[in-house]
Amino acid sequence: MSTATYSNEFPDALSEGLADIARQIATARRDACGLRDFPGTLPQTLEEAYYVQDRVIEANGRDIAGWKIGRIGEPYCDTLIDRRFSGPIFDGTVVHHRGGVEHLPAIEGGIAFIEAELILKTNAEIGPGHLANPQPDELARHIDTISIGVEIAGTTLRNLPALGPIASICDSGTNVGLVVGEEIRNWRDVSLQEIPCAVTIDGNEVGTGDASNVPGGYLAAFAFLLDICARRGITLPEGTLISSGAITGVHPIGIGGTSRCDFGPFGQIDVEMVKLLPGE
């Protein structure tokens, strides 16, 4: 794990440019409207991207209920130091599934994706650097529950696929909402290969697999989050939710689209996408 600390100190012109990007992204999110192009010069480093994310978090003003983890793949992993990235899951965007169909938001003029994931919940406060280079057993001791779940990965940036992970980080890690489903009982005794998942959109199967598709599994995702939070000076309160990474991939879905994420014996979650309204 890295020991470097991220800085918020940049030359004035760069800081002003990054802050302006954050203002435009935060405004687009508040107004629930898409952006045709990235609002400014795309940041060049992870440090700059997380600076933008921090400013977007400040502008949003909501508490943070948890964090999502995404993957940094080819060709970006050749130039960026991390293989994952994180983004905030804001309070008020988390749904606890109790059956039926969940109606979840998508930004008109932006893009949205369905991601079937495992959702961790922490059992204690974890300050920056509190767990340095943790071993798997130590990580597991800080997990209260693991549940099946669905992340709604959404963004104001309609051309995000061409922009890559830097842009995703800037726009809150592309998180719009999270569904927390049934808990996996006795999760410590369940192997990743025993947690299957099949995702359909509008009745068509778009992805299958099991939880081992997340590199290193949920513990590696948890370890990464601890590292990036240490670099950013972020404390994880007790009860923090962690959306640990897409099991079957990242699947585009439009407003009005329906999806089922079927985790076999562990349960299923049905969702329908609805238009995000300004201020939601």
PDB file of N, CA and C in Angstrom, residues 3 46 55 75 77 98 120 130 171 216 260 278:
ATOM      1  N   THR A   3       2.240   5.017   0.792  1.00  0.00           N
ATOM      2  CA  THR A   3       2.340   5.855   1.980  1.00  0.00           C
ATOM      3  C   THR A   3       2.289   7.333   1.636  1.00  0.00           C
ATOM      4  N   LEU A  46      -4.005  11.506 -10.871  1.00  0.00           N
ATOM      5  CA  LEU A  46      -5.004  11.099  -9.891  1.00  0.00           C
ATOM      6  C   LEU A  46      -5.159  12.153  -8.803  1.00  0.00           C
ATOM      7  N   ARG A  55     -13.861  18.859  -4.223  1.00  0.00           N
ATOM      8  CA  ARG A  55     -14.635  20.084  -4.394  1.00  0.00           C
ATOM      9  C   ARG A  55     -16.097  19.762  -4.748  1.00  0.00           C
ATOM     10  N   PRO A  75      -6.263   1.241 -21.383  1.00  0.00           N
ATOM     11  CA  PRO A  75      -4.799   1.363 -21.339  1.00  0.00           C
ATOM     12  C   PRO A  75      -4.311   2.225 -20.177  1.00  0.00           C
ATOM     13  N   CYS A  77      -4.064   1.797 -16.929  1.00  0.00           N
ATOM     14  CA  CYS A  77      -3.231   1.257 -15.853  1.00  0.00           C
ATOM     15  C   CYS A  77      -1.750   1.318 -16.199  1.00  0.00           C
ATOM     16  N   ARG A  98     -36.112  -4.475   0.117  1.00  0.00           N
ATOM     17  CA  ARG A  98     -36.987  -5.347   0.895  1.00  0.00           C
ATOM     18  C   ARG A  98     -37.954  -6.109  -0.009  1.00  0.00           C
ATOM     19  N   LEU A 120     -20.039  -4.140   1.465  1.00  0.00           N
ATOM     20  CA  LEU A 120     -19.497  -4.318   2.810  1.00  0.00           C
ATOM     21  C   LEU A 120     -19.996  -3.200   3.714  1.00  0.00           C
ATOM     22  N   HIS A 130      -4.957   4.056   9.997  1.00  0.00           N
ATOM     23  CA  HIS A 130      -5.168   3.209  11.177  1.00  0.00           C
ATOM     24  C   HIS A 130      -4.814   1.760  10.886  1.00  0.00           C
ATOM     25  N   ASP A 171     -16.217  13.111 -11.415  1.00  0.00           N
ATOM     26  CA  ASP A 171     -17.675  13.136 -11.257  1.00  0.00           C
ATOM     27  C   ASP A 171     -18.116  12.115 -10.209  1.00  0.00           C
ATOM     28  N   GLY A 216      -8.808  -9.977  -6.630  1.00  0.00           N
ATOM     29  CA  GLY A 216      -8.475 -10.044  -5.214  1.00  0.00           C
ATOM     30  C   GLY A 216      -9.675 -10.151  -4.305  1.00  0.00           C
ATOM     31  N   ARG A 260     -32.491  -6.998 -13.741  1.00  0.00           N
ATOM     32  CA  ARG A 260     -32.487  -7.938 -12.622  1.00  0.00           C
ATOM     33  C   ARG A 260     -31.058  -8.400 -12.388  1.00  0.00           C
ATOM     34  N   PRO A 278     -34.154  17.567 -10.820  1.00  0.00           N
ATOM     35  CA  PRO A 278     -33.256  18.571 -10.234  1.00  0.00           C
ATOM     36  C   PRO A 278     -33.394  18.620  -8.717  1.00  0.00           C
TER      37      PRO A 278
END
